[in-house]
Short mmCIF file of C-alpha atoms and ligand atoms in Angstrom, two decimals:
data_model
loop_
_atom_site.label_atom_id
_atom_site.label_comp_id
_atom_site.label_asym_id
_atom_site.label_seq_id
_atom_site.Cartn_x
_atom_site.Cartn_y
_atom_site.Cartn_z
CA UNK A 1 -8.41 17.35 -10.29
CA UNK A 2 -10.87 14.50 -9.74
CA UNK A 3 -12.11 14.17 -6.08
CA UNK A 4 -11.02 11.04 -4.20
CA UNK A 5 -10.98 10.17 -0.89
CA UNK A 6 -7.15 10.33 -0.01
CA UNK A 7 -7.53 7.94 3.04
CA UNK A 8 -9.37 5.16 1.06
CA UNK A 9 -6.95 5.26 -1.50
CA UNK A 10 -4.09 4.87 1.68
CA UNK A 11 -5.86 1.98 3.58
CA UNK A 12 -6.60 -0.04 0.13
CA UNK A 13 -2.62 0.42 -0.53
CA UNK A 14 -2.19 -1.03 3.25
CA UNK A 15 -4.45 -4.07 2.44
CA UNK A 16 -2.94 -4.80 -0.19
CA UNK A 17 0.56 -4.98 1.01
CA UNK A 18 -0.54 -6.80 3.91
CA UNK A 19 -2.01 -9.48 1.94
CA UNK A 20 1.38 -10.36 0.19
CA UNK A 21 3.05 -10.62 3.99
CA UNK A 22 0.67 -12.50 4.79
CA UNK A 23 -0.33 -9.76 7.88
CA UNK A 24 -2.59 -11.16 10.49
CA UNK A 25 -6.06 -9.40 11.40
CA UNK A 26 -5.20 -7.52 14.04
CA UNK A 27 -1.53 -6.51 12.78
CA UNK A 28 -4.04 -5.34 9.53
CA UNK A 29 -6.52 -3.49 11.76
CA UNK A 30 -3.45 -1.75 13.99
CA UNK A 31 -2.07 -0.58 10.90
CA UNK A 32 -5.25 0.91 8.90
CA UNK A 33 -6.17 2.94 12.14
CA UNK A 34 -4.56 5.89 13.41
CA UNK A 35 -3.43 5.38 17.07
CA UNK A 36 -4.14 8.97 17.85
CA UNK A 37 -5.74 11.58 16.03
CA UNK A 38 -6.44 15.20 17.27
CA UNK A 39 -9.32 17.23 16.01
CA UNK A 40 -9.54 21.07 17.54
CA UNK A 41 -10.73 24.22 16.84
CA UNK A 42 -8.65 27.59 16.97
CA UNK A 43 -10.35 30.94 17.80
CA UNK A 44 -7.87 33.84 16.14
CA UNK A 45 -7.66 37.30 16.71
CA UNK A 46 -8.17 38.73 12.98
CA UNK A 47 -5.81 42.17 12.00
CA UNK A 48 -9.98 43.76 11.51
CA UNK A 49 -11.15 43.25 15.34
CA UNK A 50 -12.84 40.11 14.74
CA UNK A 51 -12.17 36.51 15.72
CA UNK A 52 -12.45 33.93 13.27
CA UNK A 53 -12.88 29.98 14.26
CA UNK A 54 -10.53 27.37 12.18
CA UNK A 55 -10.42 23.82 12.28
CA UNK A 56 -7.23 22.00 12.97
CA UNK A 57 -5.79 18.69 12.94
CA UNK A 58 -3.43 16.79 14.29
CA UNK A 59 -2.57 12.81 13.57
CA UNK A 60 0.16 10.61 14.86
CA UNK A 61 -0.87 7.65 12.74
CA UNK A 62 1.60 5.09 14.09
CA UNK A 63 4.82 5.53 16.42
CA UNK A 64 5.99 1.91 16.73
CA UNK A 65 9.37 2.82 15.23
CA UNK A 66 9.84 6.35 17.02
CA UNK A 67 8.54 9.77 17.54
CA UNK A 68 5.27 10.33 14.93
CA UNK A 69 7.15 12.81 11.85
CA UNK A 70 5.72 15.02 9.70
CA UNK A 71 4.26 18.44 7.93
CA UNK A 72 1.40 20.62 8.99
CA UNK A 73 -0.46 22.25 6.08
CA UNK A 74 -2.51 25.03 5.77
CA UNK A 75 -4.64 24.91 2.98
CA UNK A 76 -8.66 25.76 2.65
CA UNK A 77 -9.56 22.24 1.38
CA UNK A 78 -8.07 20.33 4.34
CA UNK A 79 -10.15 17.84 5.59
CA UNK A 80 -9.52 15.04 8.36
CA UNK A 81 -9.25 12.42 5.83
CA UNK A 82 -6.69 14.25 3.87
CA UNK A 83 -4.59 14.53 7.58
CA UNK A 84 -4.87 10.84 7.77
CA UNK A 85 -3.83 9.70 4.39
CA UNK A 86 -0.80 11.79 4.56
CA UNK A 87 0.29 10.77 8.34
CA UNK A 88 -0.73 7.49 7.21
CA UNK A 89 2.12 7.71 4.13
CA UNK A 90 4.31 9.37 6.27
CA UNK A 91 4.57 6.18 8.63
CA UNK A 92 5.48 4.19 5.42
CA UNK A 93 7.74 7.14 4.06
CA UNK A 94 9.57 6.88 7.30
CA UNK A 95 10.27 2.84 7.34
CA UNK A 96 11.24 2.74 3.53
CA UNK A 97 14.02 4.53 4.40
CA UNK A 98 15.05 3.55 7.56
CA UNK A 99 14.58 6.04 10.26
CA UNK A 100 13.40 5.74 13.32
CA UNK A 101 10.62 7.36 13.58
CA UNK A 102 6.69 7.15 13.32
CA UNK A 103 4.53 8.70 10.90
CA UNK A 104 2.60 11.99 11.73
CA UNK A 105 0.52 14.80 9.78
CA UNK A 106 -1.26 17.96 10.88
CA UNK A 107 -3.08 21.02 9.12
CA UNK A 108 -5.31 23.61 9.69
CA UNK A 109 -8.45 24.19 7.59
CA UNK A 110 -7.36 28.28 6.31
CA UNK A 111 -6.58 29.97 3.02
CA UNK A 112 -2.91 31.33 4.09
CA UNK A 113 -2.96 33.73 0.76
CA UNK A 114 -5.39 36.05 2.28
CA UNK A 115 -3.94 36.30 5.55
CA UNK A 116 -1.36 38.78 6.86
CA UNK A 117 1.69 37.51 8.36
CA UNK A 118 0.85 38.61 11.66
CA UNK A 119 -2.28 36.56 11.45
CA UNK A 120 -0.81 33.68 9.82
CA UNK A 121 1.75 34.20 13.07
CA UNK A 122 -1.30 34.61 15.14
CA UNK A 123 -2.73 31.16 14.03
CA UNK A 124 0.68 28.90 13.90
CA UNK A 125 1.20 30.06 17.95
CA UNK A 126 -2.52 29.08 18.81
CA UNK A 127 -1.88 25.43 17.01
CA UNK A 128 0.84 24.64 19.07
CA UNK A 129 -1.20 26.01 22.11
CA UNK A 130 -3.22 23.83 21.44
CA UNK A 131 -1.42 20.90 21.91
CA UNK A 132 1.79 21.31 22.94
CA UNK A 133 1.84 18.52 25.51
CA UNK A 134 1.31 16.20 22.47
CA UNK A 135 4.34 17.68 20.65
CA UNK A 136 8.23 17.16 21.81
CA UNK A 137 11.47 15.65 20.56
CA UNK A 138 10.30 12.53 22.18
CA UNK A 139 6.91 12.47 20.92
CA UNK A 140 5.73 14.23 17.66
CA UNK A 141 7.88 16.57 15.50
CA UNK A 142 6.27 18.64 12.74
CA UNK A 143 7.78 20.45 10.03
CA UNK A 144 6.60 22.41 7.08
CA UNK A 145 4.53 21.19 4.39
CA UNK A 146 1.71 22.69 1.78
CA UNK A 147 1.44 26.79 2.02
CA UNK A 148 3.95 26.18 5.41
CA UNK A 149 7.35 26.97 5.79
CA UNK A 150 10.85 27.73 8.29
CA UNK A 151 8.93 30.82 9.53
CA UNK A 152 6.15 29.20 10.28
CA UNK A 153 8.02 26.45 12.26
CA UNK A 154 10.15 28.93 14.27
CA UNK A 155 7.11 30.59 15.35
CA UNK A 156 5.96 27.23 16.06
CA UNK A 157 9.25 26.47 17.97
CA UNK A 158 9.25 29.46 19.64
CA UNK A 159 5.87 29.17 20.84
CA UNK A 160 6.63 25.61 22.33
CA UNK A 161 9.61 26.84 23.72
CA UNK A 162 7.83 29.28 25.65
CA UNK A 163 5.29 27.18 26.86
CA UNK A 164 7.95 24.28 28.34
CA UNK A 165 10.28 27.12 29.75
CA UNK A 166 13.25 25.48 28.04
CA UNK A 167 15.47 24.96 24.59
CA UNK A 168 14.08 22.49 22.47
CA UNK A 169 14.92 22.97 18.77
CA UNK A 170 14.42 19.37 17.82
CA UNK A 171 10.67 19.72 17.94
CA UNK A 172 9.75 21.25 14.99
CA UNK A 173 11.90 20.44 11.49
CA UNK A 174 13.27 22.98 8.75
CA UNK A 175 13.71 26.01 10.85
CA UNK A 176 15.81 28.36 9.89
CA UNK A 177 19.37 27.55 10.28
CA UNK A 178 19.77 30.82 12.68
CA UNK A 179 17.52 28.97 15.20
CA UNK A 180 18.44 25.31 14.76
CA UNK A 181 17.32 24.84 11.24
CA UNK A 182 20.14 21.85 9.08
CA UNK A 183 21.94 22.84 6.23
CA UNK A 184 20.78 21.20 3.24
CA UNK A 185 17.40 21.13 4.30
CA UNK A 186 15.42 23.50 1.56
CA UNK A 187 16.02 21.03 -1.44
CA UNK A 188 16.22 17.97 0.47
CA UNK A 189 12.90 16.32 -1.11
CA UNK A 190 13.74 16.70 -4.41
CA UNK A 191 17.31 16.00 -3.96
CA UNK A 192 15.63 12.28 -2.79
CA UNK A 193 13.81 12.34 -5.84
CA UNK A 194 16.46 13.28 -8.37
CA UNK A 195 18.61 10.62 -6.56
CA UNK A 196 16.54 8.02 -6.58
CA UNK A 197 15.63 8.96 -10.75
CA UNK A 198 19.49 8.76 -10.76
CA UNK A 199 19.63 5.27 -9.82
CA UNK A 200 16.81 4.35 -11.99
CA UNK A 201 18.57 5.55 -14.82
CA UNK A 202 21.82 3.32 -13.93
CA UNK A 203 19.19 0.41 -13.55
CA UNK A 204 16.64 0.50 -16.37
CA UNK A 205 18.77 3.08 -18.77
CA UNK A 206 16.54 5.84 -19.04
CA UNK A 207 18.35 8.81 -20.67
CA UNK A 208 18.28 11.47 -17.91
CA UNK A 209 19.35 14.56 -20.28
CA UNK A 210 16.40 14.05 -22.29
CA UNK A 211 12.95 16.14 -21.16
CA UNK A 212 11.67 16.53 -18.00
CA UNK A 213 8.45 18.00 -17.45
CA UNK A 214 7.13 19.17 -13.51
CA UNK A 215 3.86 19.44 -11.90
CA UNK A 216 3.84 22.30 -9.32
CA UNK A 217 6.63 24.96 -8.75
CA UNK A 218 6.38 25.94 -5.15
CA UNK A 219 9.18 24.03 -2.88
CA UNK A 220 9.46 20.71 -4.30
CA UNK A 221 8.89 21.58 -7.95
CA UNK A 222 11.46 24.40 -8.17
CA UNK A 223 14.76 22.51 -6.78
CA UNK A 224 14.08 19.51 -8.39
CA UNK A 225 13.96 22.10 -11.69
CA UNK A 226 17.34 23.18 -10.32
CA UNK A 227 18.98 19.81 -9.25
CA UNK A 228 18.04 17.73 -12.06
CA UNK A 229 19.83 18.97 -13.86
CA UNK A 230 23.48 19.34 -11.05
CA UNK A 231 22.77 15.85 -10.33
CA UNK A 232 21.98 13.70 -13.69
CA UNK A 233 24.25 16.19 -15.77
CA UNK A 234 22.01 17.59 -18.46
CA UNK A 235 18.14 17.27 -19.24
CA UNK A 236 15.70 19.75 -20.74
CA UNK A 237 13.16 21.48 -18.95
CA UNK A 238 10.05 21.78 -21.29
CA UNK A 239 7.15 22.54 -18.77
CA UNK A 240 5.85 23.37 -15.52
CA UNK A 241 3.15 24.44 -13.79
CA UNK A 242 1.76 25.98 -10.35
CA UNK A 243 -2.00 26.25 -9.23
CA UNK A 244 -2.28 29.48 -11.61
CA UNK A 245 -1.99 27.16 -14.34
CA UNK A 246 0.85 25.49 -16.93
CA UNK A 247 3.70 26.67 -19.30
CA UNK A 248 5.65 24.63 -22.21
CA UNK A 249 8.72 25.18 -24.50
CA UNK A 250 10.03 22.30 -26.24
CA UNK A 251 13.48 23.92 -26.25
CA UNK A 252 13.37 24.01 -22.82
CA UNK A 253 13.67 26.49 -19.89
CA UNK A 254 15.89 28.09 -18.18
CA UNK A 255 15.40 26.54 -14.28
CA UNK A 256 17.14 29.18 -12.48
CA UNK A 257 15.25 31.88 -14.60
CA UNK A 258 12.13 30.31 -14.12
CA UNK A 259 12.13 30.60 -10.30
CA UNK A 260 13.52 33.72 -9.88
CA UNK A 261 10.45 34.93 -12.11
CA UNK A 262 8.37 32.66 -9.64
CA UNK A 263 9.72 34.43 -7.19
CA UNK A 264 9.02 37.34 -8.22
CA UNK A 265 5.65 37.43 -9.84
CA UNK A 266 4.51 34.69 -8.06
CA UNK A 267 3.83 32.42 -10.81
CA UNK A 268 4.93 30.55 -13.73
CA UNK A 269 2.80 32.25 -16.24
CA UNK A 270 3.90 35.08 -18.54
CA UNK A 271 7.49 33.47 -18.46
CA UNK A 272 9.11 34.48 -21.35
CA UNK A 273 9.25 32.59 -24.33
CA UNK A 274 6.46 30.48 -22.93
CA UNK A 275 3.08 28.67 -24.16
CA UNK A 276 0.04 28.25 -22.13
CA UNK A 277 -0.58 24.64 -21.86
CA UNK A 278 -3.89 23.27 -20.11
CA UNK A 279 -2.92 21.78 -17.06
CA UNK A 280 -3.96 17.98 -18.04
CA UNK A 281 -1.64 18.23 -20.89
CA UNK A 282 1.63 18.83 -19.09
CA UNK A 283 1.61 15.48 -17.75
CA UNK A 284 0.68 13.70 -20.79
CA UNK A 285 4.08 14.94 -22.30
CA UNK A 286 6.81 12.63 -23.82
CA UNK A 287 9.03 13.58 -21.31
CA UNK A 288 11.72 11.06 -20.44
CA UNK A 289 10.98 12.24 -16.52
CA UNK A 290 7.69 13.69 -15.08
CA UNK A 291 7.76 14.69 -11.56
CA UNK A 292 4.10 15.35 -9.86
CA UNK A 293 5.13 18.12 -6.95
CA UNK A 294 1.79 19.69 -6.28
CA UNK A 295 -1.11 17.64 -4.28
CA UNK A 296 -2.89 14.51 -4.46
CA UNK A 297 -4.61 12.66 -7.16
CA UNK A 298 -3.38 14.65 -9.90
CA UNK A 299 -2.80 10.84 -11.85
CA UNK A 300 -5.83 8.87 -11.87
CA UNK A 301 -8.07 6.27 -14.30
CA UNK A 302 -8.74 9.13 -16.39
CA UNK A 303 -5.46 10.41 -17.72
CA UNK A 304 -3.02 7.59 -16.61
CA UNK A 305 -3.73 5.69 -20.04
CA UNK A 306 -2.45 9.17 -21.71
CA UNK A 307 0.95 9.75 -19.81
CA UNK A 308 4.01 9.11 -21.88
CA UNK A 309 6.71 9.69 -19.56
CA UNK A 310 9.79 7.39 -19.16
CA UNK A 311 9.77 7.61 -15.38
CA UNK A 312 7.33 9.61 -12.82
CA UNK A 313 9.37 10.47 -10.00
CA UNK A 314 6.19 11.48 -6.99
CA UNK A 315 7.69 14.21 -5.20
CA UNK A 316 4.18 15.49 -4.15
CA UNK A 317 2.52 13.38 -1.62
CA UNK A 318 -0.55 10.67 -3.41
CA UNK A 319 -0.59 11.84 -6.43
CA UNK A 320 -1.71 8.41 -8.25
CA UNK A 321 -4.88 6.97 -7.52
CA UNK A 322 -4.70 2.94 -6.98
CA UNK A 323 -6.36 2.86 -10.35
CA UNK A 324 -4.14 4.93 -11.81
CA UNK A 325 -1.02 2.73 -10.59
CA UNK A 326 -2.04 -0.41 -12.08
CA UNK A 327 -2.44 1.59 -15.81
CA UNK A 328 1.19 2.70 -15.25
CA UNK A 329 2.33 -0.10 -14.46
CA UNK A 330 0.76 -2.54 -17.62
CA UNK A 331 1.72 0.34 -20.06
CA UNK A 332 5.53 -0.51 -18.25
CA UNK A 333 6.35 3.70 -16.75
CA UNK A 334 8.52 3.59 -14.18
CA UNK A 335 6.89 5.01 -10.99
CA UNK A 336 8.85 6.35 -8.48
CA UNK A 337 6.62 6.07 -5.71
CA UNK A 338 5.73 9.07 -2.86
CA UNK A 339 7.15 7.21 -0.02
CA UNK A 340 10.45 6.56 -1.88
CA UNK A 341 10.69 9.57 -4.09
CA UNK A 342 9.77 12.02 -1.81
CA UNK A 343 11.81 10.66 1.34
CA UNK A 344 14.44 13.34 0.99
CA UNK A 345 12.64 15.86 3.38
CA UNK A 346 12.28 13.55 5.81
CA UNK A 347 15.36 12.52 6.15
CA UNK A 348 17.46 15.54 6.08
CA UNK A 349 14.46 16.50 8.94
CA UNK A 350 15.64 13.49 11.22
CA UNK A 351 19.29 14.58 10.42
CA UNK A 352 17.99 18.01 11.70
CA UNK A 353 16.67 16.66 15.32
CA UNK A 354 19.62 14.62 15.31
CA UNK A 355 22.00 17.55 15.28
CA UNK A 356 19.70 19.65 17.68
CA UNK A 357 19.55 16.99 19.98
CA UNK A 358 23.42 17.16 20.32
CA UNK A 359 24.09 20.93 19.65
CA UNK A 360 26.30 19.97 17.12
CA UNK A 361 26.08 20.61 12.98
CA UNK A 362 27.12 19.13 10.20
CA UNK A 363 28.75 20.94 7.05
CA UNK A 364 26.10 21.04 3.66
CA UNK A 365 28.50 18.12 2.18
CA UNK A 366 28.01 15.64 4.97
CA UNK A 367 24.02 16.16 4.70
CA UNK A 368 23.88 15.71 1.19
CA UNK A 369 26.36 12.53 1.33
CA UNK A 370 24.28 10.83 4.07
CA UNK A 371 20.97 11.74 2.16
CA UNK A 372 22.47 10.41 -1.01
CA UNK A 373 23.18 7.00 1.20
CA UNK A 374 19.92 6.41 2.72
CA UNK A 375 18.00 7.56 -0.33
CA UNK A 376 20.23 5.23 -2.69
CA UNK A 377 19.81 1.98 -0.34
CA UNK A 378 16.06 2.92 0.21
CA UNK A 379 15.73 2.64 -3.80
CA UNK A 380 17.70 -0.78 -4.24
CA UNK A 381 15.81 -2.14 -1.39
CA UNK A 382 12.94 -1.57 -2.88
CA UNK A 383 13.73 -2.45 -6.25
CA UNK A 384 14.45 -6.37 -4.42
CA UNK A 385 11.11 -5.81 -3.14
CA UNK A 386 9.71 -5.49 -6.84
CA UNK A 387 12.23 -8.63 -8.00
CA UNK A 388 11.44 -10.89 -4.78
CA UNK A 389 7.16 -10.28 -4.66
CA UNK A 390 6.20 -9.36 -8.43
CA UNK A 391 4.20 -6.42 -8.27
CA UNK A 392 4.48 -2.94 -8.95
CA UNK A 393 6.72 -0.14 -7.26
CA UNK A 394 4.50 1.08 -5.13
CA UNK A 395 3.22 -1.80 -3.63
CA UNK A 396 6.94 -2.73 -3.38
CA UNK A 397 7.45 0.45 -1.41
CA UNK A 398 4.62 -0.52 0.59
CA UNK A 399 5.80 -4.32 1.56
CA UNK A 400 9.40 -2.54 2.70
CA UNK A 401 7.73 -0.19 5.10
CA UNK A 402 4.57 -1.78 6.01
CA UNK A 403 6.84 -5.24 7.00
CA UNK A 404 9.37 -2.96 9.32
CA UNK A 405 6.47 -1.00 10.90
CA UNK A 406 4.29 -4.28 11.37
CA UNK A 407 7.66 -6.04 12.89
CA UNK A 408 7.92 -3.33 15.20
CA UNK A 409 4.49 -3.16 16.19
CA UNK A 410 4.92 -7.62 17.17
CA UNK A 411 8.53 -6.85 18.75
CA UNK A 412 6.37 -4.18 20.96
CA UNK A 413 3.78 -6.51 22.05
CA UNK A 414 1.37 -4.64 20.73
CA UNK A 415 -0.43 -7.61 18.56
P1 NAD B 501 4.39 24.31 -2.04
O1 NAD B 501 3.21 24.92 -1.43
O2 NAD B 501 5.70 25.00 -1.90
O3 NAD B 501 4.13 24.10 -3.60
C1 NAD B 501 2.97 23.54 -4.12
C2 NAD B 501 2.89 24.01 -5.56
O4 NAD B 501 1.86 23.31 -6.24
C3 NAD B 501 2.57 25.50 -5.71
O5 NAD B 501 3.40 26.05 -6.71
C4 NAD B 501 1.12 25.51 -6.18
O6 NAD B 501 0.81 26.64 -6.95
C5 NAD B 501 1.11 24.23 -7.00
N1 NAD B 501 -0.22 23.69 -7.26
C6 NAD B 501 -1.28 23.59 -6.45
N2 NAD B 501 -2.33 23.05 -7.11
C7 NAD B 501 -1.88 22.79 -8.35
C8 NAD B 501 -2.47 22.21 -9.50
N3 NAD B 501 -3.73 21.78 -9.49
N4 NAD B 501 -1.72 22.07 -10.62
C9 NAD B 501 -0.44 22.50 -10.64
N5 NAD B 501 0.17 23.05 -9.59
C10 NAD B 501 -0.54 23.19 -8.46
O7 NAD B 501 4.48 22.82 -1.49
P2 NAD B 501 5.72 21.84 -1.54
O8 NAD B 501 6.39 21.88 -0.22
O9 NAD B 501 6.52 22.03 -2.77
O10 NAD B 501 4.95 20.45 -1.61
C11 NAD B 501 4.42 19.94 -2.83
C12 NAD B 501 4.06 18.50 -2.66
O11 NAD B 501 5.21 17.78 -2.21
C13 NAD B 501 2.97 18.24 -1.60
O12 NAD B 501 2.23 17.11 -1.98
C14 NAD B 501 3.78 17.93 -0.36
O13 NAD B 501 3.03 17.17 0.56
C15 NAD B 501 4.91 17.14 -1.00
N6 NAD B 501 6.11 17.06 -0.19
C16 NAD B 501 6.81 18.18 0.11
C17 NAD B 501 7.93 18.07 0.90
C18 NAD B 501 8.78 19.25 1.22
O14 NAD B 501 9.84 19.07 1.84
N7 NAD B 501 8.43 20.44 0.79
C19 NAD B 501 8.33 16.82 1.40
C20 NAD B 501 7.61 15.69 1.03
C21 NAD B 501 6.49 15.82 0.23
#
């Protein structure tokens, strides 16, 4: 993937929504800034006897709405900028559909896949250590993201827990359901996504059973394999890939097969019945739907001109570059944007804290049904947002969320 800087790309989307609401110059400035960013360094024990420094990171990029939301990653190419741009698109995430909350992002600088559990343990307890007094139900609530998942978090949990002397699921987000985790919460994002492709098919009549093609097959990538087809009623599977590199069969996959030999060789190569595609190539596909689930600028100048599909539903966080947009855009592909597409997590994560916060939970049918509600007005309002300004989906995204956070910020005070 080409290198960008993640953050530039976010504050350049930020100008340019504020310039169509007309933002003034300190609203602007308030919003390109994170209001509080943590940078710290955690020494871990190591399973051989010695102690190994990591970087961390912590950034609650704006909480005029609520508490700061969202993931902590581990991942060995982290870098402070990366933390930003995705707290920064979390704050935006969080306002296009409606919840009240802030935007947040953390991640530690680590390559999980060569770590042991107990050291991956080891690590997640010294994070919140950290900086537990900047975490709480009130404050800042993480979640999983990138290479981190419902054991990490109950560790996490458990850890904070520990610290405060007292019960407080809420604070970190898709736990395991034994400890306070929601039901519904494992496919949530690409539930979001596949809903909101759902409604662009009843708007702009794509065909959703024709060929849908999907760019990383870790979380995101391998439910919305699953629910595209439960929700839209048909569709073809004919590629996939995972860091390890990318498989095609124009007569399509089996999704269920596919992860369960994900799952248990831990990639999507050798599936059978498959061809090795270079990883470009799977998103230049006529598909009718592509959905980009692995990390940033996977779309930019360079191959955007090339992509065929019908619709590109962003599941993965930033994976168009600004460039990249505009290309879409003239050569008329419906883009789903991050904020919108990926929403689902989110969501069903504030419907988590809400039920921990009242010790009482709701059955599977009741999450999907209000995830299917906010996601489906989140999409309409945004498709206004396209009719009413003139410009392209994401920067329609970006006028819905940047307006309610900026409004928030004025009713504050704060500028
Ligand atoms: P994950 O770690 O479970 O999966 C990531 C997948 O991408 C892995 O299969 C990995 O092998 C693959 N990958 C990495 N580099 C790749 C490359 N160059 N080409 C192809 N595949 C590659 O993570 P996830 O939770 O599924 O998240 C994926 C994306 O979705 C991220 O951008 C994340 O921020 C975003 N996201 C996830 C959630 C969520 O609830 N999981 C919510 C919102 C956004």
């Amino acid at each position: 993937m080409e290198s960008y800087n993640s953050f530039s790309v976010a504050r350049q989307q930020i100008n340019e929504a504020a310039k169509i609401l007309n933002l003034d110059k300190a609203t602007l400035e308030l919003l390109i800034t994170p209001q509080l960013e943590t940078n710290f360094t955690l020494p871990v024990n190591m399973d051989n006897g010695d102690v190994k420094i990591f970087q961390a990171y912590r950034i609650q990029y704006n909480y005029a709405r609520g508490p700061a939301k969202g993931g902590i990653r581990f991942h060995p190419d982290e870098t402070v900028d990366t933390i930003r741009a995705l707290a920064c698109w979390m704050t935006w995430k969080t306002a296009v559909v409606d919840l009240p909350l802030g935007g947040g992002k953390g991640g530690i600088k680590c390559d999980p896949k060569s770590m042991s559990e107990r050291e991956l343990e080891r690590l997640s307890r010294a994070y919140v250590r950290a900086i537990s007094p900047l975490l709480g139900v009130d404050i800042d609530i993480p979640a999983p993201d990138v290479y981190t998942n419902p054991q990490t978090m109950a560790w996490m949990m458990d850890e904070w827990e520990r610290i405060h002397w007292k019960h407080s699921p809420g604070v970190f987000t898709d736990k395991p359901q034994q400890i306070g985790g929601t039901e519904g919460r494992r496919d949530a994002t690409a539930r979001g996504g596949v809903i909101t492709v759902r409604e662009a098919c009843k708007v702009w009549g794509f065909d959703p059973t024709k060929e849908y093609a999907i760019q990383g097959f870790g979380n995101a990538g391998q439910r919305a394999a699953l629910l595209h087809k439960e929700i839209l009623g048909g569709g073809k599977l004919v590629a996939v890939s995972d860091s390890r590199g990318a498989i095609y069969n124009k007569d399509g996959f089996d999704p269920l097969e596919l992860v369960q030999h994900k799952l248990k060789t831990g990639s999507v190569l050798k599936f059978p019945g498959s061809k090795i595609i270079p990883h470009d190539d799977l998103l230049e596909l006529d598909v009718e739907v592509l959905y980009p689930a692995a990390l940033e600028n996977a779309i930019t100048s360079a191959n955007a001109g090339k992509i065929k599909a019908r619709i590109v539903c962003e599941l993965a966080n930033g994976p168009t570059t600004p460039e990249a947009d505009l290309i879409l855009y003239d050569n008329g592909i419906h883009v789903i944007p991050d904020i919108l597409g990926s929403a689902g997590g989110v969501t069903v994560s504030y419907f988590e804290m809400v039920q921990d916060k009242y010790t009482y939970f709701w059955d599977e049918e009741v999450v999907h049904q209000r995830l299917d509600k906010k996601l489906t007005q989140a999409y309409h309002r945004v498709q206004e947002a396209i009719r009413e300004k003139n410009v392209h989906p994401r920067l329609a995204a970006m006028v819905v969320g940047v307006a309610r956070v900026a409004e928030a910020c004025k009713l504050r005070g704060w500028v």
